[in-house]
Structures are given as C-alpha cells and as structure tokens.
Short mmCIF file of C-alpha atoms in Angstrom, two decimals:
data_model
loop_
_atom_site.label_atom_id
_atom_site.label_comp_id
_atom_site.label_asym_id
_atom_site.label_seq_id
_atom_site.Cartn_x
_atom_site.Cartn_y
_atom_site.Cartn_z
CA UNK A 1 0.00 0.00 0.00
CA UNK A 2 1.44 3.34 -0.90
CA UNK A 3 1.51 5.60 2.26
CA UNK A 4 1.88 9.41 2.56
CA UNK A 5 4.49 11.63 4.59
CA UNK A 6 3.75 15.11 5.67
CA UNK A 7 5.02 17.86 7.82
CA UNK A 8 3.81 17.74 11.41
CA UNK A 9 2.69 21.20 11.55
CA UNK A 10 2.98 24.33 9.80
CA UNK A 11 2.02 27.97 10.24
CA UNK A 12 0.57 30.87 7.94
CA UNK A 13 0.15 34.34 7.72
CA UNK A 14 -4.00 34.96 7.45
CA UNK A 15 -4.44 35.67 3.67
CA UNK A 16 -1.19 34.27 2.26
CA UNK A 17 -1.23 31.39 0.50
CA UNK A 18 -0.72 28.04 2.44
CA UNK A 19 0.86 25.42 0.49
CA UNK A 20 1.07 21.80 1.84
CA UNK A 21 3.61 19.25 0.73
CA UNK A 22 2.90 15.61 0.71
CA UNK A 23 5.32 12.79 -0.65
CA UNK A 24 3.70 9.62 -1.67
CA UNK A 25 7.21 7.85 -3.24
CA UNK A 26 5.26 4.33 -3.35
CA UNK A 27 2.22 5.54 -5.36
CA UNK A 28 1.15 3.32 -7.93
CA UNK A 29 -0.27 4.59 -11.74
CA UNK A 30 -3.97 3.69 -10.53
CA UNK A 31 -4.01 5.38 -7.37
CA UNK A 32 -5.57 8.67 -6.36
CA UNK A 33 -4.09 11.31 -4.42
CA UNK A 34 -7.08 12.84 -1.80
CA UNK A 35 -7.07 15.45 0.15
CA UNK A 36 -9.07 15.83 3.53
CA UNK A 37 -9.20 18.31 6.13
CA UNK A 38 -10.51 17.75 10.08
CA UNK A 39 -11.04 20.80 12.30
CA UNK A 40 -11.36 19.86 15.84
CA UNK A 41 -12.54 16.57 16.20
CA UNK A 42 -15.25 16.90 13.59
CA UNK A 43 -15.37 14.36 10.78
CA UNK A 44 -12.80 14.45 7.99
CA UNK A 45 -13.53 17.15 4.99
CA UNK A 46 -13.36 16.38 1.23
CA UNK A 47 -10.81 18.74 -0.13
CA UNK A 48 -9.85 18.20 -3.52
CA UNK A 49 -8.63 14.72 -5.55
CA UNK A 50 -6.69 14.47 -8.88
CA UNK A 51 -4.58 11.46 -10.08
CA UNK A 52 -1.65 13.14 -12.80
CA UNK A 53 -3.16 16.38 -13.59
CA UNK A 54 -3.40 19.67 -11.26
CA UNK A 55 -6.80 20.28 -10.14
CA UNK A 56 -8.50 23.55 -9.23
CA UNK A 57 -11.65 23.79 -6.96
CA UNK A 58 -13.27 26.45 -5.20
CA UNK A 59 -11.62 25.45 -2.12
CA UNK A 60 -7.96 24.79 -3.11
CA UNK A 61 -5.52 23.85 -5.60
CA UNK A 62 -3.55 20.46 -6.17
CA UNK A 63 -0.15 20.04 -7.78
CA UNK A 64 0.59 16.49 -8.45
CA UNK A 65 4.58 15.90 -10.02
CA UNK A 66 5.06 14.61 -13.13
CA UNK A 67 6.55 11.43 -11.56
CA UNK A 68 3.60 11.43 -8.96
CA UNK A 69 6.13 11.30 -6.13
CA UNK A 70 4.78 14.21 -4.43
CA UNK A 71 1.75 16.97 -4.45
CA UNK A 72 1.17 19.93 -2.56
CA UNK A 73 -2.31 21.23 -2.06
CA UNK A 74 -2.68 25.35 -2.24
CA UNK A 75 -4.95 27.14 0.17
CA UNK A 76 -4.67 30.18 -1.76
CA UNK A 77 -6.12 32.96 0.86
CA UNK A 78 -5.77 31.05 4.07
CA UNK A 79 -8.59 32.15 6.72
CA UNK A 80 -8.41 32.12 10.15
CA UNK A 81 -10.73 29.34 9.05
CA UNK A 82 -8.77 26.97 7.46
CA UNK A 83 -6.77 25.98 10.82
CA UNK A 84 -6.81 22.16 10.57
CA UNK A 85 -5.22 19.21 10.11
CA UNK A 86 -4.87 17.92 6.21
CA UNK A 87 -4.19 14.92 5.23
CA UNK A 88 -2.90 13.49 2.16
CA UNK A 89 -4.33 9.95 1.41
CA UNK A 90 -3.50 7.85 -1.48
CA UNK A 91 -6.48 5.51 -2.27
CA UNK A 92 -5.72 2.29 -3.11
CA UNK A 93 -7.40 0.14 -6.36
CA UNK A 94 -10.56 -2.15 -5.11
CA UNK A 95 -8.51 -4.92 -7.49
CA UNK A 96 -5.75 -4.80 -4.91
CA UNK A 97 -7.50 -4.41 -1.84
CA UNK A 98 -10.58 -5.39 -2.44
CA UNK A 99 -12.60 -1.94 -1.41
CA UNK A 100 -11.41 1.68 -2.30
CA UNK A 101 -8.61 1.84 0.69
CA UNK A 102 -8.22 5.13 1.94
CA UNK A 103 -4.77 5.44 3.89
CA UNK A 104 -4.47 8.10 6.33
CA UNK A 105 -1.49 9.47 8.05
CA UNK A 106 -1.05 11.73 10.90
CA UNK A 107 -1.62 14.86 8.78
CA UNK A 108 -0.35 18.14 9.17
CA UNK A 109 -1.32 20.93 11.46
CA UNK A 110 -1.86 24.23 9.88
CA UNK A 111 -2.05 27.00 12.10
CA UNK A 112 -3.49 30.17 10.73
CA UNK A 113 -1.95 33.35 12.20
CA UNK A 114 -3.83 36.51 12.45
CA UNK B 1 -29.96 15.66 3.39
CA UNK B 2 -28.78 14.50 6.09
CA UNK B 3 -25.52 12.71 4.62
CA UNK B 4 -23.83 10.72 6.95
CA UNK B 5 -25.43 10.38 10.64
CA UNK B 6 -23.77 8.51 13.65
CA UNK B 7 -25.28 7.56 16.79
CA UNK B 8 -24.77 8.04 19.53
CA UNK B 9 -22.49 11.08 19.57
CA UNK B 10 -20.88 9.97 23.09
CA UNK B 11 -21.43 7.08 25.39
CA UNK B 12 -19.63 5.26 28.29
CA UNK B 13 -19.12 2.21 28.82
CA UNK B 14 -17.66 -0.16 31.66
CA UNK B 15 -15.10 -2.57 30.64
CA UNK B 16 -17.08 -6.07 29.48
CA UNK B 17 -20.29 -4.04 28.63
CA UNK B 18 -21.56 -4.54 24.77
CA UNK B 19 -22.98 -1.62 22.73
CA UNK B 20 -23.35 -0.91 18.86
CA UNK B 21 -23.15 2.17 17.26
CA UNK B 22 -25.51 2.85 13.84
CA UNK B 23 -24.28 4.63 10.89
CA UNK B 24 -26.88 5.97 8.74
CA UNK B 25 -26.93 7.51 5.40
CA UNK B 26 -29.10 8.56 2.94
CA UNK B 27 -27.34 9.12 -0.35
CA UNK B 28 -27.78 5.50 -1.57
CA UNK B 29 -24.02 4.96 -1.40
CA UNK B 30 -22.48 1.27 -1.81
CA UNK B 31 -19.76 1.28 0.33
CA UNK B 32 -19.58 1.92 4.01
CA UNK B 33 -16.70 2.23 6.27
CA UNK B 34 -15.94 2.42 9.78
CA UNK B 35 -12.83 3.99 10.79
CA UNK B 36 -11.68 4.85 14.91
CA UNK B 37 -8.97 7.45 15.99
CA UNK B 38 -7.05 7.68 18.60
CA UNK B 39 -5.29 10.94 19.62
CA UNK B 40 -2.39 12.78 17.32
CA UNK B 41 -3.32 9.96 15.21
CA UNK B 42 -5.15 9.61 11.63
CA UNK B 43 -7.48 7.30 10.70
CA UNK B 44 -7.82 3.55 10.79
CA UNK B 45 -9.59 1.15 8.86
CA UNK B 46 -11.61 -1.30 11.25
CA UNK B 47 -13.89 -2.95 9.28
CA UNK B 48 -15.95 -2.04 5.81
CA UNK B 49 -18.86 -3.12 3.61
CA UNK B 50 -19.12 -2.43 -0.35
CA UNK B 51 -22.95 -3.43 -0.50
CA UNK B 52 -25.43 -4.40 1.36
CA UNK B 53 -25.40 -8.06 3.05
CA UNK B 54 -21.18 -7.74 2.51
CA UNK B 55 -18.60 -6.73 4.93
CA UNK B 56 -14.97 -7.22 5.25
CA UNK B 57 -12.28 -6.16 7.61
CA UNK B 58 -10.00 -3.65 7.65
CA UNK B 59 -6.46 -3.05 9.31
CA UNK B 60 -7.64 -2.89 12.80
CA UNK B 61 -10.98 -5.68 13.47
CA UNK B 62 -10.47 -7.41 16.50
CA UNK B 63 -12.71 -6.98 19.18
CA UNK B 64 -15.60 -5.68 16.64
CA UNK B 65 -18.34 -7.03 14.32
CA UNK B 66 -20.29 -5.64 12.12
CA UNK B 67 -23.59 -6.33 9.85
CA UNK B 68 -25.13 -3.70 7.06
CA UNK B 69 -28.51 -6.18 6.72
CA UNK B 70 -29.68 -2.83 4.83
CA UNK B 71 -28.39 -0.28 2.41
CA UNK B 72 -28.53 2.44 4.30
CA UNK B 73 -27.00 0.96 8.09
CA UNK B 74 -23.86 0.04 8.71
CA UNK B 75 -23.50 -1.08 12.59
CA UNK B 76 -20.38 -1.66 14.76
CA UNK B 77 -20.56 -3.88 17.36
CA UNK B 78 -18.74 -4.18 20.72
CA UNK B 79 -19.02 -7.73 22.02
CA UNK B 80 -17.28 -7.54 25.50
CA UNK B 81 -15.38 -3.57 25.51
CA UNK B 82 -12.00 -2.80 26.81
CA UNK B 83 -10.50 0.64 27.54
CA UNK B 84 -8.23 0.25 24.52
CA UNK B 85 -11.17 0.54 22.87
CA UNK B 86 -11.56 3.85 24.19
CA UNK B 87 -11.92 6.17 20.61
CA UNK B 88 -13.58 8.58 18.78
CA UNK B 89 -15.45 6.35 15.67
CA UNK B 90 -16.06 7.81 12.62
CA UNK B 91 -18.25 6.25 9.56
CA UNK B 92 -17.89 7.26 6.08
CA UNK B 93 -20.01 6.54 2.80
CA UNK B 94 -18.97 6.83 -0.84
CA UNK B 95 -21.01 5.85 -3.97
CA UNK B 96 -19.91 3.34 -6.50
CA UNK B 97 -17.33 4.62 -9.08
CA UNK B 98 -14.15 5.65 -10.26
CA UNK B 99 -13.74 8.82 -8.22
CA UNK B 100 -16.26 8.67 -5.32
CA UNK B 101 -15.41 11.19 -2.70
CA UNK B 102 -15.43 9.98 0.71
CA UNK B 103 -18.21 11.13 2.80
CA UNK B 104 -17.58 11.16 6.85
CA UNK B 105 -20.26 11.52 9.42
CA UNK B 106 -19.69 13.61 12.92
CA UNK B 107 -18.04 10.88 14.51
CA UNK B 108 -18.86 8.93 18.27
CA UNK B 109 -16.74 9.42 21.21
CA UNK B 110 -16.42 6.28 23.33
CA UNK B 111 -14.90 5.79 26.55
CA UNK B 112 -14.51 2.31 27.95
CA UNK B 113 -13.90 2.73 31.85
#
C-alpha cells in the first residue's frame, strides 16, 4: 500500500497562500491522491482529488509531479478558518485491496496566524 | 440531506459491557466504512462493507463485528469492551465509481472505563 508523509505542523500568515507538501514515493499509476481536512474533532472534509493532472476547486488547488512522487495542495487565501489538520491519502485500487482503501497518516497541522 | 449520521455522539461504557453504534446515510451509497482514531493519530480502517449483506475487515478488526442487513445501516458492534477501545469512531459513505469522494459523518466518542 502506498503511504503518505507530511510535515507535522505548519504555520501561515492569514491571507497568504498556504501550500502543503505531501510525498507519496510508493504511489502506484492507478491510485488517487485525496485530500481531507478535520477541524477539531469533527469528521474528515473532502478537499480536492486528482490522479496526474493539477486540479482547481473552489476550495484549493492540487499540484501532483510529473513522476507522482509528491503533491502539494494550495490554500490560496488562508482564513483564520482553514486551521486544521490535512491529510494526504492515497487511495488504493478495489482490485488490490478489495474496497477503495483510503490510507491516512497523521496529517499536518496548519495554524493560521492573524 | 442528512448525509452521513452517527449515533450516539458519546457514550460510556464499563469494561465487558456490549454496545453498537448505527451509521446511517441517505445518499444511496455502496460502500460503508468504519474507521476509529485515537489521539495525534489519523485514521484507521476497522472494518468495511461495499454493499449491502457484505462486509470485510480492515487493518484494525479485532474486538468488533459488524452487519449492514440494509443499504442504508452500517453497525459496529462491541461484544465484550475494553479501555483500549476507548476512541472517537467515525463512519464514512462513498457511492460506487471511479472517483467517489469519501463522505464522513460527525463521529462517536467512546470511553470504555
């Protein structure tokens, strides 16, 4: 199963843009790279998803390498709001696993700084 | 729509009481999930269903059981519970297909004394 490595934590100035690294070195061609926030202890948040393509949402933006080794989602205008933990999951094939596996790290803690 | 509902929200147990928690969602997904974390730590897999009458275990399924007898429920079981079982238990729903996104309910806090 490929698994993810993030920063613990990291901080940002209210307004700046937040970007999040995420290496997933294992990843195989088939597999998805997710995106999830959790603020508090309320249930995970769908972010944003792509496979070898950026993505753009309304929420954020995701830059995926061109050997899929890595991404970094892009919280463009970080709010106050945005202070969570993200994680980066890489969701494994049902043909492997038998169900879509979603594997979750320990995230990283963004702090938003007024 | 409701999405994805959990109950209860908290409970506590003694150690060797049984309880189940219900998941219930109404988006007519096919796969269910229930995941448990424990804190400064992500999510884990304890045991899953990809349509109804089906489920399967995940990384973490001892000491649990499950049974999704209808679309819509997915329950977790806890036979005989122990303080490591002590957790906050989320469920999550996704529909069938390529890209489903992941959808989590508000999650049950559980404390085993």
């Amino acid at each position: 199963d490929a698994k993810t490595t993030q920063p613990p934590s990291m901080d940002c100035a209210e307004g700046r843009a937040a970007n999040l690294p995420c290496n997933h070195s294992t990843i195989s061609g088939n597999e998805y790279v997710y995106w999830y926030r959790q603020i508090h202890s309320q249930g995970p948040q769908y972010i944003i998803h792509g496979l070898k393509n950026n993505e753009t949402n309304e929420m954020a933006s995701l830059i995926i390498t061109e050997d899929r080794k890595s991404s970094t989602l892009i919280l463009p205008h970080a709010t106050l709001r945005d202070t969570a933990v993200y994680y980066c999951i890489v969701r494994v094939d049902p043909s492997i696993s038998g169900t879509y596996k979603y594997i979750f790290g320990t995230g990283t803690r963004l702090k938003v700084l007024a | 729509n409701a999405g994805v509902t959990q109950t209860p929200k908290f409970r506590v147990l003694k150690t060797g009481q049984s309880m189940t928690l219900l998941c219930a969602q109404d988006m007519n997904h096919e796969y269910m999930y229930w995941y448990r974390q424990d804190p400064g730590m992500g999510l884990r897999l304890i045991h899953y269903s990809v349509g109804e009458g089906t489920t399967a275990k995940g990384e973490v399924p001892d000491g649990y059981n499950v049974s999704r007898l209808k679309k819509q429920n997915f329950l977790l079981g806890l036979e005989s519970a122990a303080p490591s079982q002590t957790s906050v238990y989320f469920c999550a729903s996704h529909a069938r297909g390529v890209t489903g996104e992941l959808f989590f309910g508000e999650g049950s806090r559980l404390t085993v004394l």
